Coordinates of C-alpha atoms in Angstrom, one line a residue:
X1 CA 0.0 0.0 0.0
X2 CA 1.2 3.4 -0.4
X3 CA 2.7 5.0 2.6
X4 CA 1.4 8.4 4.2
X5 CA 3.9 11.4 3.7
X6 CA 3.7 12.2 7.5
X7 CA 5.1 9.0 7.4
X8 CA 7.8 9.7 4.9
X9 CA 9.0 12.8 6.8
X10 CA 7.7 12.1 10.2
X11 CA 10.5 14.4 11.6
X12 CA 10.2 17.7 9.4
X13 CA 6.6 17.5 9.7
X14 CA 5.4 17.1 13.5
X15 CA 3.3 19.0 15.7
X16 CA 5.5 22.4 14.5
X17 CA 4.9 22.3 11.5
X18 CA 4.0 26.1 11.1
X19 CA 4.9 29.9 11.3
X20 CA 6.1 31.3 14.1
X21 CA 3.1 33.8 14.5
X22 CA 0.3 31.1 15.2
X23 CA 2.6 30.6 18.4
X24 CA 2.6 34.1 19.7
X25 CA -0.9 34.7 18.8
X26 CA -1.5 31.7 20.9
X27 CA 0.3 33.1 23.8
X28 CA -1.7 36.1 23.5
X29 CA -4.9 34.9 23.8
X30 CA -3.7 32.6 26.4
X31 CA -3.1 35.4 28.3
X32 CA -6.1 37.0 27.6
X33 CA -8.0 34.1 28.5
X34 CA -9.2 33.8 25.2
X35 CA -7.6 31.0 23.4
X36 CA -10.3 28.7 23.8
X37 CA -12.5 30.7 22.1
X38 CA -14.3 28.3 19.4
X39 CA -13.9 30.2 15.8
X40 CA -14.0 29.1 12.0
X41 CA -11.6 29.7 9.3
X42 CA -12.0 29.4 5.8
X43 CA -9.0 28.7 3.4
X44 CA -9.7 29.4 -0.5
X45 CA -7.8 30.6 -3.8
X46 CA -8.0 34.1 -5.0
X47 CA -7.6 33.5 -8.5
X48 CA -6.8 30.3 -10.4
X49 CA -3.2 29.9 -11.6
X50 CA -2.0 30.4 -14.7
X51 CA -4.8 32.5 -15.9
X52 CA -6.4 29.6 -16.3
X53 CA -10.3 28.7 -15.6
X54 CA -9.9 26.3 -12.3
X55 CA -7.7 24.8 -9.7
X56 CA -7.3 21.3 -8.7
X57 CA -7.5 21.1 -5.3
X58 CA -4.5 18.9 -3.9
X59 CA -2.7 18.5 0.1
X60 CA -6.0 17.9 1.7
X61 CA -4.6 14.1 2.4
X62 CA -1.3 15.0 3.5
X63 CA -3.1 17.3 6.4
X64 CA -5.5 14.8 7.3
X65 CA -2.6 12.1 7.6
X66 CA -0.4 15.2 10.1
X67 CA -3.3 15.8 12.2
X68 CA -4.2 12.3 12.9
X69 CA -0.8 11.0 13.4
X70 CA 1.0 14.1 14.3
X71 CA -0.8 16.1 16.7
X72 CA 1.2 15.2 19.6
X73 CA 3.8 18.0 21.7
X74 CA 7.2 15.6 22.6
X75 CA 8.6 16.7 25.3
X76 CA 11.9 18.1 23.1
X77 CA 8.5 20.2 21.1
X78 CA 8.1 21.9 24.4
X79 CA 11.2 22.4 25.4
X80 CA 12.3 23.9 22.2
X81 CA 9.2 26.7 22.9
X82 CA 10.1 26.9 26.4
X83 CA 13.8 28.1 25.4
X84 CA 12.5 30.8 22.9
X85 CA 13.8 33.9 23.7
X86 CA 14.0 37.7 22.3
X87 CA 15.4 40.6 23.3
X88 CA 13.7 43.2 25.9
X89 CA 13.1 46.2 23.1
X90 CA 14.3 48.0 26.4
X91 CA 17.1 46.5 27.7
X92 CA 17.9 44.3 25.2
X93 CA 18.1 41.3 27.6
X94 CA 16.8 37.8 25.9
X95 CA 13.3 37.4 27.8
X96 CA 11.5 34.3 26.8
X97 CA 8.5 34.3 24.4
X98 CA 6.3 31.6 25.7
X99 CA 5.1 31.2 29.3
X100 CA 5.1 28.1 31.5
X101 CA 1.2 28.0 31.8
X102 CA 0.7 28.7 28.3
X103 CA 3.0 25.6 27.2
X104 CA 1.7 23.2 30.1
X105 CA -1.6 24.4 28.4
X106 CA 0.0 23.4 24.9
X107 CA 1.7 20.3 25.9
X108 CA -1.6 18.5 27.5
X109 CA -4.0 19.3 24.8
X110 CA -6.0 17.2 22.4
X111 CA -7.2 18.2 19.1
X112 CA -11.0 19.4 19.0
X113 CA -11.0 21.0 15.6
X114 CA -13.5 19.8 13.2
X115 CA -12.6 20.3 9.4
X116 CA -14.9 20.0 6.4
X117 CA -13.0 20.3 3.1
X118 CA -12.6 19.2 -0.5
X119 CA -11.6 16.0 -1.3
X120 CA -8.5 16.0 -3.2
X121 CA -8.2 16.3 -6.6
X122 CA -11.9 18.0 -6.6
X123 CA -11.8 21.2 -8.8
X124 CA -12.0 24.6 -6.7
X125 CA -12.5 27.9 -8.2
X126 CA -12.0 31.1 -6.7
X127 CA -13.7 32.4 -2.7
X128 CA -14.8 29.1 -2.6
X129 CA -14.2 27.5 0.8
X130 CA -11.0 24.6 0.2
X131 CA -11.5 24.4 4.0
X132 CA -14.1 25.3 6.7
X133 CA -12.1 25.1 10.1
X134 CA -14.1 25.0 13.9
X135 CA -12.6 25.1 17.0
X136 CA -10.8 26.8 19.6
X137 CA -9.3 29.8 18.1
X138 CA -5.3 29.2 19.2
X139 CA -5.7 24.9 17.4
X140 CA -7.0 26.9 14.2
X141 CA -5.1 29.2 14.6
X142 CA -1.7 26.7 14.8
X143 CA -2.7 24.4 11.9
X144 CA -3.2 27.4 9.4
X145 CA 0.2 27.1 8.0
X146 CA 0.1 23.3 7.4
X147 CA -2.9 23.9 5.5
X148 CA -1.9 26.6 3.0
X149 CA 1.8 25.2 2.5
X150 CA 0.5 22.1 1.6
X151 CA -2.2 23.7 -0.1
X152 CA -0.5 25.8 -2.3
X153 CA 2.2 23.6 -3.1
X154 CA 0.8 20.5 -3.9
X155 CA -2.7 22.2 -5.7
X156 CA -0.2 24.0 -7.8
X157 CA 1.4 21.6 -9.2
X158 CA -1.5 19.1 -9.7
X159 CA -3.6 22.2 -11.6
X160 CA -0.6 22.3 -13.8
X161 CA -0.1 18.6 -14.9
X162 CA -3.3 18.8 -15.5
X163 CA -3.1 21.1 -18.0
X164 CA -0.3 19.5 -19.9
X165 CA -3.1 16.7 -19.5
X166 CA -6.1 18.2 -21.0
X167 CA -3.4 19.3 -23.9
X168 CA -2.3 15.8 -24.6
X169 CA -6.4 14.5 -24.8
X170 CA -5.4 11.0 -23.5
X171 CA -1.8 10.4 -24.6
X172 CA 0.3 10.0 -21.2
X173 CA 2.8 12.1 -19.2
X174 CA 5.6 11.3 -17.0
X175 CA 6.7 13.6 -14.8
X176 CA 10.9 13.8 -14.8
X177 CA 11.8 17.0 -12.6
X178 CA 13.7 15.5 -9.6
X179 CA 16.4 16.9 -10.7
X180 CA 15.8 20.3 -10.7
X181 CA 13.1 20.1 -8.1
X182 CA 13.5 22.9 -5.3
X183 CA 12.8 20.4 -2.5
X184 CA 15.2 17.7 -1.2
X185 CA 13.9 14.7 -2.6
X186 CA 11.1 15.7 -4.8
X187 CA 8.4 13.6 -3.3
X188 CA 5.9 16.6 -3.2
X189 CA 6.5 17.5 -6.9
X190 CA 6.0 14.1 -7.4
X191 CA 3.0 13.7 -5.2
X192 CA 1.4 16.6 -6.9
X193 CA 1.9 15.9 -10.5
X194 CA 1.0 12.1 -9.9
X195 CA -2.7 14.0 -8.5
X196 CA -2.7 16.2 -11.6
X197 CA -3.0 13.2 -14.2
X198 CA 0.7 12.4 -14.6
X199 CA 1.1 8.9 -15.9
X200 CA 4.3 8.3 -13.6
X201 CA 7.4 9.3 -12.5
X202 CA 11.4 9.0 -12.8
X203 CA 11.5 9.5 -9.0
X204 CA 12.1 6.3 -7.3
X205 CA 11.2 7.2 -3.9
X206 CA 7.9 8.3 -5.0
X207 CA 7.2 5.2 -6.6
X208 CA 8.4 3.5 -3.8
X209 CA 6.2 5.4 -1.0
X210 CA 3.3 6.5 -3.3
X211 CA 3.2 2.7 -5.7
X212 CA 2.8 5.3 -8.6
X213 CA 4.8 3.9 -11.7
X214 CA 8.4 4.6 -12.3
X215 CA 9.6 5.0 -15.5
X216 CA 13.2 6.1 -16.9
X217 CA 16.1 4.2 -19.1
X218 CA 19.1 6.4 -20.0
X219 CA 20.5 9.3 -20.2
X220 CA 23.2 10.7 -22.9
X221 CA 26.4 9.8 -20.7
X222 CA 25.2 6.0 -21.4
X223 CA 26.0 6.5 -25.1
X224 CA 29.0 8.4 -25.2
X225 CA 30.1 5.9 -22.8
X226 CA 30.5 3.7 -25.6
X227 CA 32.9 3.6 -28.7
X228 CA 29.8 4.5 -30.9
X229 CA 26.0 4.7 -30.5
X230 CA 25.4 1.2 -32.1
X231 CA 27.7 0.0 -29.1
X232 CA 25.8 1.3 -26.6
X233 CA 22.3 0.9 -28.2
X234 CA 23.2 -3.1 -28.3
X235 CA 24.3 -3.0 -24.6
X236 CA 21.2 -1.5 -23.3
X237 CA 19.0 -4.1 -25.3
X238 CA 20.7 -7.0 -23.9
X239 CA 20.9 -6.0 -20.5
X240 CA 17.2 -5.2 -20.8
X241 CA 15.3 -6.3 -23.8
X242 CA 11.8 -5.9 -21.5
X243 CA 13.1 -2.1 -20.7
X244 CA 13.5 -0.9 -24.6
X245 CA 13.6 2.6 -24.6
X246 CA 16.5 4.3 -26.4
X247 CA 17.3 7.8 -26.2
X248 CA 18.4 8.7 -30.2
X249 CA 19.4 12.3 -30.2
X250 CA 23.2 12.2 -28.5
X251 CA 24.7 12.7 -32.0
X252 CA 22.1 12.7 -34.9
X253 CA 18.6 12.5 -34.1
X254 CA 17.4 10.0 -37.7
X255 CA 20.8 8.8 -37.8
X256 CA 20.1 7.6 -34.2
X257 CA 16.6 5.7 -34.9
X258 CA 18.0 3.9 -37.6
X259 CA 20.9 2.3 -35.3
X260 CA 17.8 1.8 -32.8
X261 CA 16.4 -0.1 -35.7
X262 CA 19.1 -1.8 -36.8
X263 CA 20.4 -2.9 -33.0
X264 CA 16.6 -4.3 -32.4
X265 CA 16.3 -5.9 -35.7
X266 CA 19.9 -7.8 -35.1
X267 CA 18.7 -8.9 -31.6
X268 CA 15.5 -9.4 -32.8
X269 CA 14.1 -7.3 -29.6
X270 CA 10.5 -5.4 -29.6
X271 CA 11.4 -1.7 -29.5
X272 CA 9.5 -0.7 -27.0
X273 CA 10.0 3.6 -27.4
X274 CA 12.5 6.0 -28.9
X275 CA 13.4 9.4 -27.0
X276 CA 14.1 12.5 -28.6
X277 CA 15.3 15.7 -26.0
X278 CA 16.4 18.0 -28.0
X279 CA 15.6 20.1 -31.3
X280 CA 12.5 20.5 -33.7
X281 CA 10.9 17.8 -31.6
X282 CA 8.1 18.3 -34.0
X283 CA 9.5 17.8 -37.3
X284 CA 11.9 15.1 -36.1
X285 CA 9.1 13.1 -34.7
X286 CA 7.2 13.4 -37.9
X287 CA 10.3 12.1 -39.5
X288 CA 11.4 9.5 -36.8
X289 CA 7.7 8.1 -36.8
X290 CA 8.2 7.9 -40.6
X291 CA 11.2 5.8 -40.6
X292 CA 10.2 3.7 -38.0
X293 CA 6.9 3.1 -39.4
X294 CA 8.8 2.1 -42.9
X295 CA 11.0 -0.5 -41.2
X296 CA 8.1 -2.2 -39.5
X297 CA 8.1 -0.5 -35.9
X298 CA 4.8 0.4 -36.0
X299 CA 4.4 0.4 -32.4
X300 CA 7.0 1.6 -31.1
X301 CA 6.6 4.7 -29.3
X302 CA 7.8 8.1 -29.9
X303 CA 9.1 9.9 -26.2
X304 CA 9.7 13.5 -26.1
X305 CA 11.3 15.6 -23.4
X306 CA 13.5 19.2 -23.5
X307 CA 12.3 22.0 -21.2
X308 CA 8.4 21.3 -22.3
X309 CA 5.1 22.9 -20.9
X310 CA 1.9 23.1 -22.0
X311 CA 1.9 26.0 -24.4
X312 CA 4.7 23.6 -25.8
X313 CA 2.9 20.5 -25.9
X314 CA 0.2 22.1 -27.3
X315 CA 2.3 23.8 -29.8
X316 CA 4.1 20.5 -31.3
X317 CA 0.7 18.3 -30.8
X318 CA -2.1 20.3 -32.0
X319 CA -0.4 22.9 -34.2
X320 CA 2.7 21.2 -36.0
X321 CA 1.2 17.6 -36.1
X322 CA 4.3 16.1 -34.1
X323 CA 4.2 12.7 -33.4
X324 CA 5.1 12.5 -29.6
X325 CA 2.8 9.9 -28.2
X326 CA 4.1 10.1 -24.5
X327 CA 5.5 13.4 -23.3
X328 CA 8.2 13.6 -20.1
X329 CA 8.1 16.6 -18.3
X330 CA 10.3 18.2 -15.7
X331 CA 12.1 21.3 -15.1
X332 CA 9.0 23.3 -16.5
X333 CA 6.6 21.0 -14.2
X334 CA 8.1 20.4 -11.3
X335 CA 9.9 23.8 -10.6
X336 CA 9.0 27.6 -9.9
X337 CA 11.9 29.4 -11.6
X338 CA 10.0 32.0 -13.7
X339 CA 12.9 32.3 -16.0
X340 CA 12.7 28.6 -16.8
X341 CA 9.5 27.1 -14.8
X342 CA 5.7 27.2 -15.0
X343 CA 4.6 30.9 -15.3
X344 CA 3.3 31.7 -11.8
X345 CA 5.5 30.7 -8.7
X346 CA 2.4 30.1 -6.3
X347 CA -0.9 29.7 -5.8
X348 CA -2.3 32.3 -2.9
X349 CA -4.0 30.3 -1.1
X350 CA -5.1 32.2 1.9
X351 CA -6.9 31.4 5.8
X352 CA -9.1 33.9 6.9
X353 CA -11.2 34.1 10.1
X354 CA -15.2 34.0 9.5
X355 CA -16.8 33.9 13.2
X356 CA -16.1 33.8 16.1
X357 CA -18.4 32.4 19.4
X358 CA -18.9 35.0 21.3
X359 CA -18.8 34.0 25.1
X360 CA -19.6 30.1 24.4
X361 CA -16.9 26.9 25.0
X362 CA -16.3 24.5 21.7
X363 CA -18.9 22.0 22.9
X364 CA -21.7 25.0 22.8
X365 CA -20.7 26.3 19.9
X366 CA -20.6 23.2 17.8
X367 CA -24.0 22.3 19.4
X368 CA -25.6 25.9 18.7
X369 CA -23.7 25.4 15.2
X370 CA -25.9 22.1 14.4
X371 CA -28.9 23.4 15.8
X372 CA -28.6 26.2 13.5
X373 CA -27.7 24.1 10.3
X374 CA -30.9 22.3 11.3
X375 CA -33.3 24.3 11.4
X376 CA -34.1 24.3 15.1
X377 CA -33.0 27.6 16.2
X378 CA -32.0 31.1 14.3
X379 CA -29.2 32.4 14.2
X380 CA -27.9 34.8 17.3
X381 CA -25.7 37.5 15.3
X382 CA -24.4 38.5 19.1
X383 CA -23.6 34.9 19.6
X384 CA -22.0 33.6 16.6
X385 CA -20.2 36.6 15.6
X386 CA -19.6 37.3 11.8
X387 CA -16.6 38.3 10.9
X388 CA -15.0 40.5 7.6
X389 CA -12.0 41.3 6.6
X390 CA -11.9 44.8 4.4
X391 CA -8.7 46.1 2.3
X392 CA -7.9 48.6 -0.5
X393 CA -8.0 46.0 -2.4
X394 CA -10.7 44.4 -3.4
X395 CA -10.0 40.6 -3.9
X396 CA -8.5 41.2 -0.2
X397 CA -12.0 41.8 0.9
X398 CA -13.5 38.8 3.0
X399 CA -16.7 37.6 2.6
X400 CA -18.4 37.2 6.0
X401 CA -19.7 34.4 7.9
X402 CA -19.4 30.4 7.8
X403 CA -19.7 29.7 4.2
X404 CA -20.5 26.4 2.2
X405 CA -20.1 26.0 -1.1
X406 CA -23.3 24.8 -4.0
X407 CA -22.2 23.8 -7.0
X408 CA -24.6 23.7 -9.6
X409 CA -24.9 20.8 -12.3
X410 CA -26.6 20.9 -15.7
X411 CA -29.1 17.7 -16.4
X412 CA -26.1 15.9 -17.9
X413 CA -24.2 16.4 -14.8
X414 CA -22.3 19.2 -16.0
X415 CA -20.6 22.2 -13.8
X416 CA -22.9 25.1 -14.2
X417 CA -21.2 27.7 -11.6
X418 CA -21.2 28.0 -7.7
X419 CA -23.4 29.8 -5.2
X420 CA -21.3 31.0 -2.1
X421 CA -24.4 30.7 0.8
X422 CA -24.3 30.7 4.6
X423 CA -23.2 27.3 6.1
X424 CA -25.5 28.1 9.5
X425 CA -28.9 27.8 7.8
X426 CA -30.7 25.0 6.1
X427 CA -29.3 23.6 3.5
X428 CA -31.4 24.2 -0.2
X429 CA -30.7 20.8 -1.8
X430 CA -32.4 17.5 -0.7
X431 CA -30.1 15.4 -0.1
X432 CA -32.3 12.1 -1.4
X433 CA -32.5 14.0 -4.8
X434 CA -30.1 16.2 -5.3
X435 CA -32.0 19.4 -6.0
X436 CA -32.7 22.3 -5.5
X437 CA -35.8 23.0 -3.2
X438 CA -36.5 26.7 -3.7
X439 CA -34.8 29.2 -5.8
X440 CA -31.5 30.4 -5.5
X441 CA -30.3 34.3 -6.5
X442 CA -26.4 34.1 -7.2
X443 CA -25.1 37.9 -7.3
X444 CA -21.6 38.3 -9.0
X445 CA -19.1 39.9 -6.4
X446 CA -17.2 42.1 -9.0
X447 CA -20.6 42.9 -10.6
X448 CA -23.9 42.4 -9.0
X449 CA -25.9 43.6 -11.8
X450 CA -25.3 40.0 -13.1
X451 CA -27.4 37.7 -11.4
X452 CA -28.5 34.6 -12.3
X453 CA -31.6 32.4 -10.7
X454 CA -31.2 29.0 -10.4
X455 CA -34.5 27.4 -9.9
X456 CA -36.2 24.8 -7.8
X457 CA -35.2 21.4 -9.0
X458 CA -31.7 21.9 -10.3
X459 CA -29.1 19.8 -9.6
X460 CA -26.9 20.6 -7.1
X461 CA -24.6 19.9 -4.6
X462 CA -22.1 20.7 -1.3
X463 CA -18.6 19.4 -2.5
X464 CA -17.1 19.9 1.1
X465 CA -16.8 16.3 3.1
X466 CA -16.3 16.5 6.9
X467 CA -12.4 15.5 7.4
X468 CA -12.1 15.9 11.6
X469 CA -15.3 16.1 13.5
X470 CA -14.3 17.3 17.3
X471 CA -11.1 16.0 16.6
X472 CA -11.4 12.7 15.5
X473 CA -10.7 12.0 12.1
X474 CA -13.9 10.7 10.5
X475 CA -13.0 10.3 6.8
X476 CA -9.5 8.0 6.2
X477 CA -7.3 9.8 3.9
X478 CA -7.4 8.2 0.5
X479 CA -4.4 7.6 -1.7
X480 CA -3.1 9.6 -4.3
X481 CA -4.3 7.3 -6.9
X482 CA -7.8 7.6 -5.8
X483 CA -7.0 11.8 -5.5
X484 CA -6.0 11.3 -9.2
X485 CA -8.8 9.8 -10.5
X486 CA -11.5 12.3 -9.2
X487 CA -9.3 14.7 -10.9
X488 CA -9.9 13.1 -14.3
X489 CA -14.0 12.6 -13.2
X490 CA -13.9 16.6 -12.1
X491 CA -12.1 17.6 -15.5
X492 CA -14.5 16.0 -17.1
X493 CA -17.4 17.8 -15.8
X494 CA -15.7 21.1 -16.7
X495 CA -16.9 22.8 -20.0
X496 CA -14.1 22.8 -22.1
X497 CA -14.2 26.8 -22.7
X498 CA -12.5 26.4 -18.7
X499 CA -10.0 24.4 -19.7
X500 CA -8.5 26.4 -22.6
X501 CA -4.9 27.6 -22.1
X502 CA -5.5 31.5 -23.4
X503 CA -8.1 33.3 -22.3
X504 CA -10.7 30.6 -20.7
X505 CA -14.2 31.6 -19.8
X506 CA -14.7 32.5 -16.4
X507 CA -16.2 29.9 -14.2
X508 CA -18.9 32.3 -12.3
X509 CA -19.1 32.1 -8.1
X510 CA -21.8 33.7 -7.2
X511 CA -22.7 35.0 -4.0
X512 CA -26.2 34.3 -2.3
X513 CA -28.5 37.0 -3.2
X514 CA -29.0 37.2 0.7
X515 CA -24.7 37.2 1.9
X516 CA -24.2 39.7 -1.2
X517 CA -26.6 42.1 0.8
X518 CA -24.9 41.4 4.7
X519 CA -21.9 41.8 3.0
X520 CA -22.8 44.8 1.4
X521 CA -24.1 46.6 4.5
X522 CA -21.3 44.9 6.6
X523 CA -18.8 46.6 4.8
X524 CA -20.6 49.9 4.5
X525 CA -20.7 50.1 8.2
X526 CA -17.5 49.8 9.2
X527 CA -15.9 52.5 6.7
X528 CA -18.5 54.6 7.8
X529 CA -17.4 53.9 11.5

């Protein structure tokens, strides 16, 4: 089975796993008596990547496995806290950060958050909810960097294999970038690209933790190793005739594939691919796939590699009529060198408070919480306190409240857009059907003269799963392979005008015609104040 990456890197990622700032802001409500104050958080995108038209949600797994297996303060965790120091601003003489009560507190404590998100590898578009976080304010408050590093890394480089995917309409892609990968080891790139669609990887360790397929043969120093390219061509095949994949382009690309040919032919061994990195990959594959096909390789596959990315890919396949039928990726996939790498060096993702429980402990709060969700009771505004963020910038500006997320399906099953509404209020699908059971007004935030109505008795649904309910884990983390193929099933359900490289439609997040308005007059009040 695969293994978990907690498990993988059990000592990097423990219990402090985080920024420093979730620390001191715990001390400081400590001290204020505060910390156990129950709160939610939401973590969401921005923007997609890339320009592009959506983001594939990736990390949640690798959170779920640290909380469940990681939450735990060694004693070396505490004493690393307790000897914190920095200087007096005064007398500049070291004065320790954390306090003895406030660690004792730390050390003995057991994890009461409760976590809904996305399942990994689900699609997420922008100021929808990735997460929905509940508990006491200083445990939210400590796992928000866990969250959004994972987050950001991992759904970044998932979105964009997937686009190289989408380009290549079925043909496979390997993911090759451990060389050039900015972390030791490369398992995350790995991770992430396996989630985006990649067919496999040249990282061993991956395929050793993650059982996703390894593939590789050669490299150019294995030929000029050799007296000549014949000579090394007929040592790789006999060493392994099952693992016939030669790279032809060390000297002279069509001179190359026809000492593949010949080599094969005089050991009679299937040629199982050819590999060309470098050059006019599209006119030599036009011309390799020409001579192979003449000499009665039909099947034997053309591999292409050399600094690609999508706009690449899509170049050579759709534009030049290449014939690459398996494409390796790596520095450009796997790295976030703008010079040389994908064209945007993160993702965004952010974690922003939404309410707070005004005066109530974590077991009140989540019972109030339910109550509310159900129907039973209204919702106290001086109880659960709405919160909002407001900035210059618009984009910056939160939107206020516990939110859930209703994504809207055509008949065909089909994404059709997403209505931002309150979490705390009852839900407006039926959850035997799957519809819609009164109208729904979605507002567009950057414009709310566009509205659209989504009547009773569309399809619909809330893509967020409870992950940790009070603390206990209450979904098992799946396995990247699984993660991978909701990605495919998501994809799928995307309108192709999403998925175009330049200039992709806009997939529309609406706000609930009744949050648009609080919003509205939320915002008004406090620059007024």
């Amino acid at each position: 089975m695969p293994r978990p990456y907690t498990e993988i890197l059990a000592r990097q990622q423990n219990v402090l796993w985080g920024d420093r700032y979730a620390r001191t802001m715990g001390q400081a409500l400590f001290t204020a008596g505060l910390h156990n104050t129950p709160a939610t958080f939401h973590s969401y995108i921005r923007k997609n990547p890339f320009e592009g038209g959506y983001t594939m949600s990736a990390g949640q797994n690798i959170v779920a496995e640290w909380l469940s297996q990681q939450w735990e303060f060694a004693k070396e965790h505490i004493e690393f806290l307790r000897e914190e120091t920095v200087p007096d601003p005064v007398t500049k003489e070291p004065k320790r950060v954390f306090t003895d009560e406030f660690l004792d507190m730390v050390k003995d404590s057991k994890l009461e958050l409760s976590i809904d998100a996305l399942p990994e590898g689900a699609l997420a578009f922008p100021d929808e909810p990735i997460y929905r976080v509940s508990g006491p304010a200083w445990q939210a408050l400590w796992i928000e960097t866990a969250v959004t590093n994972s987050l950001n890394s991992q759904a970044l480089l998932a979105t964009l294999t997937s686009r190289v995917t989408n380009v290549t309409n079925g043909q496979p892609v390997v993911e090759y970038g451990l060389r050039r990968a900015h972390s030791i080891g490369g398992l995350a790139e790995s991770r992430a690209s396996y989630v985006g669609g990649a067919a496999g990887s040249s990282n061993d360790q991956a395929a050793f933790y993650y059982k996703i397929p390894a593939s590789g043969t050669m490299a150019h120093a294995f030929v000029m190793f050799f007296d000549n390219e014949e000579e090394s061509f007929r040592a790789y095949l006999k060493a392994m005739p099952q693992n016939s994949v030669l790279l032809i382009d060390t000297f002279d690309t069509l001179k190359g594939v026809r000492n593949a040919i010949k080599v094969a032919k005089e050991l009679n061994t299937p040629l199982k691919a050819v590999r060309l990195d470098s050059g006019d990959l599209a006119y030599l594959s036009r011309e390799v796939r020409g001579i192979l096909d003449e000499a009665g390789f039909a099947k034997t596959q053309i591999i292409g590699s050399n600094n690609l990315d999508e706009f690449k890919v899509d170049q050579i396949k759709n534009r030049e009529n290449g014939a690459i039928e398996l494409w390796a990726l790596g520095t450009r996939l796997t790295t976030t060198d703008l010079d040389n790498g994908p064209s945007q060096a993160s993702l965004g993702a952010v974690y922003k408070l939404a309410s707070v429980g005004k005066g109530l402990d974590v077991a009140s709060f989540n019972q109030i919480r339910e109550d509310v969700r159900a129907g039973k009771i209204p919702l106290d505004p001086t109880v659960l306190v709405e919160k909002i963020k407001l900035s210059e910038q618009a984009a910056k500006s939160t939107i206020p409240g516990e939110l859930t997320v209703v994504r809207m399906l055509t008949e065909d099953g089909k994404f059709n857009g997403s209505v931002l509404m309150p979490y705390l209020g009852v839900s407006p699908i039926d959850p035997t059907t799957g519809r819609l059971t009164r109208d729904v007004v979605s507002v567009r935030k950057d414009d709310p003269s566009l509205t659209k109505v989504f009547r009773a008795g569309s399809r619909a649904y809330e893509p967020l799963r409870p992950m940790f309910a009070f603390g206990q884990l209450v979904s098992p983390p799946e396995t990247v392979h699984d993660a991978r193929a909701r990605g495919f099933e998501e994809l799928a359900r995307l309108d192709t005008s999403h998925k175009r490289l330049i200039n992709p439609h806009k997939y529309v997040v609406g706000l609930e015609e009744g949050l648009y308005e609080k919003r509205r007059a939320m915002m008004a009040a406090l620059r007024a104040s």
